[in-house]
Coordinates of C-alpha atoms and ligand atoms in Angstrom, one line a residue:
X1 CA 0.0 0.0 0.0
X2 CA 2.7 2.4 1.0
X3 CA 4.7 1.3 -2.0
X4 CA 1.8 2.2 -4.4
X5 CA 1.2 5.6 -2.8
X6 CA 5.0 6.5 -3.0
X7 CA 4.9 5.4 -6.7
X8 CA 1.9 7.6 -7.5
X9 CA 3.6 10.4 -5.7
X10 CA 6.8 10.0 -7.7
X11 CA 5.0 10.0 -10.9
X12 CA 3.1 13.2 -10.0
X13 CA 6.3 14.8 -9.0
X14 CA 7.9 14.1 -12.4
X15 CA 4.8 15.3 -14.3
X16 CA 4.9 18.5 -12.3
X17 CA 8.6 19.1 -13.0
X18 CA 7.9 18.5 -16.8
X19 CA 5.0 20.9 -16.7
X20 CA 7.1 23.7 -14.9
X21 CA 9.9 23.3 -17.4
X22 CA 7.6 23.5 -20.3
X23 CA 5.9 26.7 -18.9
X24 CA 9.3 28.1 -18.3
X25 CA 10.4 27.5 -21.9
X26 CA 7.2 28.9 -23.3
X27 CA 7.6 32.1 -21.2
X28 CA 11.1 32.4 -22.7
X29 CA 9.7 32.1 -26.3
X30 CA 7.0 34.7 -25.5
X31 CA 9.6 37.2 -24.1
X32 CA 11.9 36.6 -27.1
X33 CA 14.7 35.3 -24.9
X34 CA 14.7 31.9 -26.6
X35 CA 17.9 30.9 -28.4
X36 CA 18.4 27.9 -30.7
X37 CA 20.7 25.7 -28.9
X38 CA 23.0 24.0 -31.5
X39 CA 25.9 22.1 -30.0
X40 CA 29.1 20.9 -31.5
X41 CA 27.6 17.4 -31.8
X42 CA 25.5 18.6 -34.8
X43 CA 28.5 18.7 -37.1
X44 CA 30.0 15.5 -35.5
X45 CA 26.8 13.5 -36.2
X46 CA 26.8 14.7 -39.7
X47 CA 30.4 13.5 -40.1
X48 CA 29.6 10.2 -38.5
X49 CA 26.8 9.7 -41.0
X50 CA 29.2 10.2 -43.9
X51 CA 31.8 7.9 -42.3
X52 CA 29.1 5.2 -41.7
X53 CA 28.4 5.3 -45.5
X54 CA 32.1 4.9 -46.5
X55 CA 32.9 2.3 -43.9
X56 CA 29.9 0.1 -44.4
X57 CA 30.3 0.2 -48.2
X58 CA 33.9 -0.8 -48.0
X59 CA 33.0 -3.8 -45.6
X60 CA 30.1 -4.8 -48.0
X61 CA 32.2 -4.8 -51.1
X62 CA 35.1 -6.6 -49.4
X63 CA 32.9 -9.3 -47.9
X64 CA 31.1 -9.8 -51.2
X65 CA 34.2 -10.2 -53.1
X66 CA 36.1 -12.4 -50.6
X67 CA 33.1 -14.8 -50.1
X68 CA 32.2 -15.0 -53.8
X69 CA 32.9 -18.7 -54.0
X70 CA 30.5 -19.5 -51.2
X71 CA 27.4 -18.0 -52.8
X72 CA 28.2 -18.7 -56.4
X73 CA 28.4 -22.5 -56.7
X74 CA 29.2 -24.1 -60.0
X75 CA 26.0 -24.9 -61.8
X76 CA 25.1 -28.4 -62.7
X77 CA 21.7 -28.4 -64.4
X78 CA 20.4 -26.9 -67.7
X79 CA 17.7 -24.6 -66.3
X80 CA 20.3 -23.6 -63.6
X81 CA 22.0 -21.4 -66.2
X82 CA 18.9 -19.3 -66.7
X83 CA 18.3 -19.1 -63.0
X84 CA 21.9 -17.9 -62.6
X85 CA 21.4 -15.3 -65.3
X86 CA 18.2 -14.1 -63.7
X87 CA 19.9 -13.9 -60.3
X88 CA 22.8 -11.7 -61.7
X89 CA 20.5 -9.4 -63.7
X90 CA 18.4 -8.9 -60.5
X91 CA 21.6 -8.3 -58.5
X92 CA 22.7 -5.7 -61.0
X93 CA 19.5 -3.9 -61.1
X94 CA 18.8 -3.8 -57.4
X95 CA 22.6 -3.3 -56.7
X96 CA 22.7 0.0 -58.7
X97 CA 19.6 1.2 -57.0
X98 CA 20.9 0.2 -53.6
X99 CA 24.2 2.1 -54.0
X100 CA 22.5 5.2 -55.4
X101 CA 19.8 5.4 -52.7
X102 CA 22.2 4.7 -49.7
X103 CA 24.7 7.2 -51.0
X104 CA 22.0 9.9 -51.3
X105 CA 20.6 9.0 -47.8
X106 CA 23.8 9.5 -46.0
X107 CA 25.3 12.3 -48.2
X108 CA 22.1 14.3 -47.8
X109 CA 22.2 13.9 -44.0
X110 CA 25.8 15.3 -44.1
X111 CA 25.3 17.9 -46.7
X112 CA 22.1 19.4 -45.4
X113 CA 23.0 19.3 -41.7
X114 CA 21.7 22.4 -39.7
X115 CA 23.5 25.6 -40.5
X116 CA 22.4 28.9 -38.9
X117 CA 22.5 30.8 -42.2
X118 CA 20.9 28.3 -44.6
X119 CA 17.2 28.0 -45.2
X120 CA 15.4 24.9 -46.4
X121 CA 13.7 25.0 -49.8
X122 CA 10.0 24.6 -49.8
X123 CA 9.2 21.9 -52.3
X124 CA 5.7 20.7 -51.8
X125 CA 5.1 18.5 -54.8
X126 CA 6.1 17.5 -58.3
X127 CA 3.8 15.3 -60.2
X128 CA 6.2 14.5 -62.9
X129 CA 8.8 13.2 -60.4
X130 CA 6.1 11.1 -58.7
X131 CA 5.2 9.5 -62.0
X132 CA 8.8 8.7 -62.8
X133 CA 9.6 7.0 -59.4
X134 CA 6.4 5.0 -59.5
X135 CA 6.3 3.9 -63.1
X136 CA 10.0 3.1 -63.7
X137 CA 10.3 0.7 -60.7
X138 CA 6.9 -0.9 -61.5
X139 CA 8.0 -1.7 -65.1
X140 CA 11.4 -2.9 -64.0
X141 CA 10.1 -5.1 -61.2
X142 CA 7.3 -6.5 -63.5
X143 CA 10.0 -7.5 -66.1
X144 CA 12.0 -9.2 -63.5
X145 CA 9.1 -11.1 -62.1
X146 CA 7.8 -12.2 -65.5
X147 CA 11.3 -13.6 -66.5
X148 CA 11.3 -15.4 -63.2
X149 CA 7.8 -16.7 -63.8
X150 CA 8.9 -18.1 -67.1
X151 CA 11.6 -20.3 -65.5
X152 CA 9.3 -21.3 -62.7
X153 CA 6.5 -22.4 -65.1
X154 CA 9.1 -24.5 -66.9
X155 CA 10.4 -26.4 -63.9
X156 CA 7.0 -27.0 -62.5
X157 CA 5.3 -28.0 -65.7
X158 CA 4.9 -31.5 -67.0
X159 CA 8.3 -33.1 -67.8
X160 CA 9.2 -34.7 -71.1
X161 CA 7.8 -38.2 -71.6
X162 CA 11.1 -40.0 -71.1
X163 CA 11.9 -38.4 -67.7
X164 CA 13.2 -40.5 -64.9
X165 CA 10.8 -40.4 -62.0
X166 CA 12.3 -40.2 -58.5
X167 CA 10.1 -39.8 -55.4
X168 CA 11.6 -37.9 -52.3
X169 CA 9.8 -37.7 -49.1
X170 CA 10.8 -35.6 -46.1
X171 CA 10.1 -36.5 -42.5
X172 CA 11.5 -35.6 -39.2
X173 CA 14.4 -35.9 -39.7
X174 CA 15.6 -37.5 -42.9
X175 CA 14.8 -37.9 -46.6
X176 CA 13.6 -41.2 -48.0
X177 CA 13.6 -41.9 -51.8
X178 CA 11.7 -44.3 -54.0
X179 CA 12.1 -45.3 -57.6
X180 CA 9.6 -47.0 -59.8
X181 CA 11.0 -50.4 -60.8
X182 CA 11.2 -51.8 -64.3
X183 CA 7.6 -50.8 -65.0
X184 CA 8.5 -47.1 -64.8
X185 CA 5.5 -46.3 -62.5
X186 CA 5.5 -45.6 -58.9
X187 CA 3.0 -47.5 -56.8
X188 CA 0.3 -45.7 -55.0
X189 CA 0.6 -44.8 -51.4
X190 CA -1.8 -44.0 -48.5
X191 CA -0.7 -42.4 -45.3
X192 CA -2.9 -44.8 -43.3
X193 CA -0.7 -47.7 -44.4
X194 CA 2.5 -46.0 -42.9
X195 CA 4.1 -48.0 -40.1
X196 CA 7.6 -48.4 -38.7
X197 CA 8.8 -50.4 -41.7
X198 CA 6.6 -49.1 -44.6
X199 CA 7.6 -45.5 -44.0
X200 CA 6.2 -44.5 -47.4
X201 CA 2.8 -46.1 -46.8
X202 CA 3.2 -48.0 -50.1
X203 CA -0.1 -49.5 -51.1
X204 CA 0.5 -53.1 -52.2
X205 CA -3.0 -53.4 -53.6
X206 CA -1.5 -51.5 -56.6
X207 CA 0.6 -53.7 -58.8
X208 CA 2.8 -50.7 -59.9
X209 CA 4.3 -50.8 -56.3
X210 CA 5.7 -54.3 -56.4
X211 CA 9.0 -53.4 -58.1
X212 CA 9.5 -50.1 -56.4
X213 CA 12.8 -49.8 -54.7
X214 CA 14.2 -47.4 -52.0
X215 CA 17.9 -46.8 -52.2
X216 CA 20.0 -45.0 -49.6
X217 CA 21.1 -42.3 -52.0
X218 CA 19.7 -40.8 -55.1
X219 CA 21.3 -41.7 -58.4
X220 CA 20.6 -39.7 -61.6
X221 CA 21.6 -40.1 -65.2
X222 CA 23.6 -37.2 -66.8
X223 CA 21.8 -35.4 -69.6
X224 CA 18.4 -36.9 -69.1
X225 CA 15.3 -35.2 -67.7
X226 CA 14.5 -36.1 -64.1
X227 CA 11.2 -35.6 -62.5
X228 CA 11.4 -35.2 -58.7
X229 CA 8.0 -35.9 -57.0
X230 CA 8.2 -34.3 -53.6
X231 CA 6.1 -34.9 -50.5
X232 CA 6.3 -34.6 -46.7
X233 CA 5.0 -36.8 -44.0
X234 CA 4.7 -34.6 -41.0
X235 CA 5.7 -31.0 -41.2
X236 CA 6.9 -28.6 -44.0
X237 CA 10.3 -29.5 -45.4
X238 CA 12.1 -28.1 -48.4
X239 CA 14.2 -29.9 -51.0
X240 CA 17.3 -27.9 -51.6
X241 CA 20.0 -29.0 -54.0
X242 CA 22.1 -25.8 -54.7
X243 CA 24.2 -27.1 -57.5
X244 CA 21.2 -27.9 -59.6
X245 CA 19.6 -24.6 -58.6
X246 CA 16.7 -26.6 -57.3
X247 CA 14.6 -25.7 -54.3
X248 CA 11.0 -26.8 -53.7
X249 CA 8.9 -27.1 -50.5
X250 CA 7.8 -30.5 -49.4
X251 CA 4.3 -30.0 -48.0
X252 CA 2.2 -32.6 -46.1
X253 CA -0.9 -33.5 -48.0
X254 CA 0.1 -31.4 -51.1
X255 CA 2.7 -33.2 -53.3
X256 CA 4.9 -30.9 -55.3
X257 CA 7.3 -31.6 -58.2
X258 CA 10.3 -30.2 -60.0
X259 CA 11.9 -31.4 -63.2
X260 CA 15.4 -30.7 -64.3
X261 CA 18.3 -32.1 -66.4
X262 CA 21.5 -32.7 -64.5
X263 CA 24.4 -31.9 -66.9
X264 CA 27.6 -32.8 -64.9
X265 CA 28.4 -36.1 -63.4
X266 CA 29.8 -36.2 -59.8
X267 CA 33.2 -37.2 -61.3
X268 CA 33.2 -34.1 -63.7
X269 CA 32.2 -31.9 -60.7
X270 CA 35.1 -33.3 -58.7
X271 CA 37.5 -32.3 -61.4
X272 CA 35.9 -28.8 -61.9
X273 CA 35.9 -28.0 -58.1
X274 CA 39.4 -29.5 -57.6
X275 CA 37.8 -31.4 -54.6
X276 CA 38.2 -35.2 -55.0
X277 CA 35.6 -35.6 -52.1
X278 CA 32.9 -33.5 -53.7
X279 CA 29.4 -34.9 -53.6
X280 CA 26.1 -33.5 -54.6
X281 CA 23.6 -33.4 -51.8
X282 CA 20.1 -32.5 -50.9
X283 CA 19.6 -30.5 -47.7
X284 CA 16.4 -29.4 -46.0
X285 CA 15.8 -25.6 -46.4
X286 CA 12.8 -25.3 -44.1
X287 CA 13.6 -25.3 -40.3
X288 CA 11.5 -28.3 -39.4
X289 CA 12.5 -29.1 -35.9
X290 CA 15.3 -30.1 -33.6
X291 CA 17.0 -32.5 -36.0
X292 CA 16.6 -30.3 -39.1
X293 CA 20.4 -30.2 -39.6
X294 CA 20.5 -34.0 -40.1
X295 CA 18.4 -33.9 -43.2
X296 CA 20.9 -34.6 -45.8
X297 CA 20.8 -36.9 -48.8
X298 CA 23.6 -37.8 -51.2
X299 CA 23.1 -37.5 -54.9
X300 CA 25.3 -39.3 -57.4
X301 CA 25.1 -38.2 -61.1
X302 CA 26.6 -40.7 -63.5
X303 CA 26.7 -41.5 -67.2
X304 CA 23.4 -43.0 -68.3
X305 CA 25.0 -46.5 -69.0
X306 CA 26.4 -46.6 -65.4
X307 CA 23.1 -45.4 -64.1
X308 CA 21.1 -48.2 -65.9
X309 CA 23.5 -50.8 -64.4
X310 CA 22.9 -49.3 -60.9
X311 CA 19.2 -49.3 -61.4
X312 CA 19.0 -52.9 -62.6
X313 CA 21.0 -54.0 -59.5
X314 CA 18.5 -52.6 -57.1
X315 CA 16.3 -54.9 -55.1
X316 CA 12.7 -54.1 -54.7
X317 CA 11.3 -52.9 -51.4
X318 CA 8.9 -55.7 -51.3
X319 CA 11.6 -58.4 -51.8
X320 CA 13.4 -56.9 -48.8
X321 CA 10.3 -56.8 -46.7
X322 CA 8.5 -60.0 -47.6
X323 CA 6.2 -59.9 -44.7
X324 CA 4.3 -57.3 -46.7
X325 CA 3.4 -59.9 -49.4
X326 CA 0.4 -60.6 -47.1
X327 CA -0.9 -57.2 -48.1
X328 CA -0.9 -58.1 -51.8
X329 CA -4.4 -59.2 -52.9
X330 CA -4.6 -63.0 -53.5
X331 CA -5.1 -62.7 -57.3
X332 CA -2.0 -60.4 -57.7
X333 CA 0.4 -62.4 -55.6
X334 CA 1.7 -64.5 -58.5
X335 CA 2.5 -61.2 -60.3
X336 CA 4.1 -59.7 -57.2
X337 CA 6.5 -62.7 -57.0
X338 CA 7.4 -62.3 -60.6
X339 CA 7.9 -58.6 -60.5
X340 CA 10.1 -58.7 -57.3
X341 CA 12.0 -61.7 -58.6
X342 CA 11.1 -63.9 -55.7
X343 CA 9.7 -66.7 -57.8
X344 CA 13.2 -67.7 -58.9
Ligands
CU1 CU1 13.2 -30.7 -42.8

């Protein structure tokens, strides 16, 4: 109680002091005694503004140049070349605007600092200027967006007929991948069929599922179109393969896709980067929980002949988990044994 009363007292005291000071200054103004109080820090602040511009620009340029290799990875897909071009055009356009506006901002703060003798120019409006700085950015941004949209429409459109199909599914916290077997068709899946072993929820009532296989790493043929069918099992994830300039969200309940043509084998990339340990990889680019950082999948790009050999060596999921044969309908069981090679 006493604490509250003292607090109210203190607040009232402060209010009274502020009001007294305010009345005092107003009386000064009325009497004409008022003087503008410009201290030496006015000039210092203006100089610091200018110094800030110079120092931050030097750091920005130095950092961008010295870290260039980190954000400009070698590109290894066909559409990636257009993505890169678009990126650099956007960088150039926004970069020029950035340097001009930042320079003006800090130079003006310095140049037009308070000086007793100078008077500000009254400049209420200029319709022509308003038009220019509205229309020019609108047109430039629209052009940038439309050229981006063109690439986006291409990578999300239907792929060429002969595209290799690879399914990738994100879950907390790893990627799983599934390939159609020799029939070239992925079997259906149903989330209600997911269990500790059948992590995809593959539906074995569908005969296309019998020869599907699920390798530990993704293999892709060089120079052939690849369709990634992307899905998530629990939360949002995002397939990110920077060398292919590929990034697409994996959304639970809403499958997405992305098609592209890898154009450098892992071996070629090892030579190009001078790193004998180089590997393509897919990371998750959507913070999806505590183990987000472990979501890494290796990708091997190889010559088509080598890829075909690898593909033919893979054992189907069903042949590795024969308990699930009981889920195959009676009349399809013979076919399942044939497609998985278990009847031999
Ligand atoms: Cu994730």
